[in-house]
Amino acid sequence: MKLDSMYQDVILDHYKHPHGRGLRDGDAEVHHVNPTCGDEITLRVRMDGSTVADVSYEGQGCSISQASASVLNDLLVGKELAEARRVQETFLELMQSKGRIEPDDAMEEVLEDAVAFAGVSKYPARVKCALLSWMAWKDATAQALGDGSAEHVEDKAGRKAEERTA
């Protein structure tokens, strides 16, 4: 129980003191909505070659969706794109685990504060909240790199962006 309490504290801290909040100049912008609960995010990505130079966002919603965006900013800004994608894929794996994955040292090293969302993976409705900013980042990055528009970028489950946000 002590670990759950610590994880809740991390999420609440990121919610109360968000990192990366406030839209800044970027190479691409996307807007995602979780109609199940009303969470929304507008996210901008700025690339510097193959480095994630900045991620900024504005959004509204529950503490999980807003804290997740803050953690995303901490984890991805300054990383090479390949490393940032590895972090995003690891977070997606954790969120899709339905609580069956207990973060080990290797996962904690990759995800840092994002491991605080491990308990969220047990609640499917909350998983969408936690993944909102991460799917927006994936789509904005694809746009920034000219890999296709958000409407044509598919996630691991093969769902298109408009299906994830509709």
PDB file of C-alpha atoms in Angstrom, residues 27-32 43-45 47 85 135-153 161:
ATOM      1  CA  ASP A  27       6.329  22.113 -35.785  1.00  0.00           C
ATOM      2  CA  ALA A  28       2.967  20.361 -35.429  1.00  0.00           C
ATOM      3  CA  GLU A  29      -0.159  20.595 -33.331  1.00  0.00           C
ATOM      4  CA  VAL A  30      -2.925  18.075 -32.649  1.00  0.00           C
ATOM      5  CA  HIS A  31      -6.080  18.139 -30.586  1.00  0.00           C
ATOM      6  CA  HIS A  32      -7.348  14.934 -28.983  1.00  0.00           C
ATOM      7  CA  LEU A  43      -0.380  19.343 -27.923  1.00  0.00           C
ATOM      8  CA  ARG A  44       2.483  20.854 -29.907  1.00  0.00           C
ATOM      9  CA  VAL A  45       5.789  19.211 -30.745  1.00  0.00           C
ATOM     10  CA  MET A  47      11.713  18.880 -33.332  1.00  0.00           C
ATOM     11  CA  ARG A  85       9.471   6.317 -29.089  1.00  0.00           C
ATOM     12  CA  MET A 135      -1.302   9.351 -28.479  1.00  0.00           C
ATOM     13  CA  ALA A 136      -1.418  13.074 -29.211  1.00  0.00           C
ATOM     14  CA  TRP A 137       2.394  13.213 -28.992  1.00  0.00           C
ATOM     15  CA  LYS A 138       2.720  10.271 -31.370  1.00  0.00           C
ATOM     16  CA  ASP A 139       0.421  11.919 -33.912  1.00  0.00           C
ATOM     17  CA  ALA A 140       2.016  15.377 -33.599  1.00  0.00           C
ATOM     18  CA  THR A 141       5.483  13.890 -34.010  1.00  0.00           C
ATOM     19  CA  ALA A 142       4.394  12.034 -37.134  1.00  0.00           C
ATOM     20  CA  GLN A 143       3.055  15.321 -38.525  1.00  0.00           C
ATOM     21  CA  ALA A 144       6.200  17.224 -37.602  1.00  0.00           C
ATOM     22  CA  LEU A 145       8.347  14.644 -39.397  1.00  0.00           C
ATOM     23  CA  GLY A 146       6.060  14.450 -42.411  1.00  0.00           C
ATOM     24  CA  ASP A 147       5.251  10.784 -41.682  1.00  0.00           C
ATOM     25  CA  GLY A 148       1.581  11.385 -42.479  1.00  0.00           C
ATOM     26  CA  SER A 149      -1.256  13.293 -40.947  1.00  0.00           C
ATOM     27  CA  ALA A 150      -2.791  12.365 -37.621  1.00  0.00           C
ATOM     28  CA  GLU A 151      -5.760  10.853 -39.435  1.00  0.00           C
ATOM     29  CA  HIS A 152      -3.530   8.228 -41.020  1.00  0.00           C
ATOM     30  CA  VAL A 153      -1.227   7.334 -38.155  1.00  0.00           C
ATOM     31  CA  ALA A 161      -6.356   8.701 -34.662  1.00  0.00           C
TER      32      ALA A 161
END
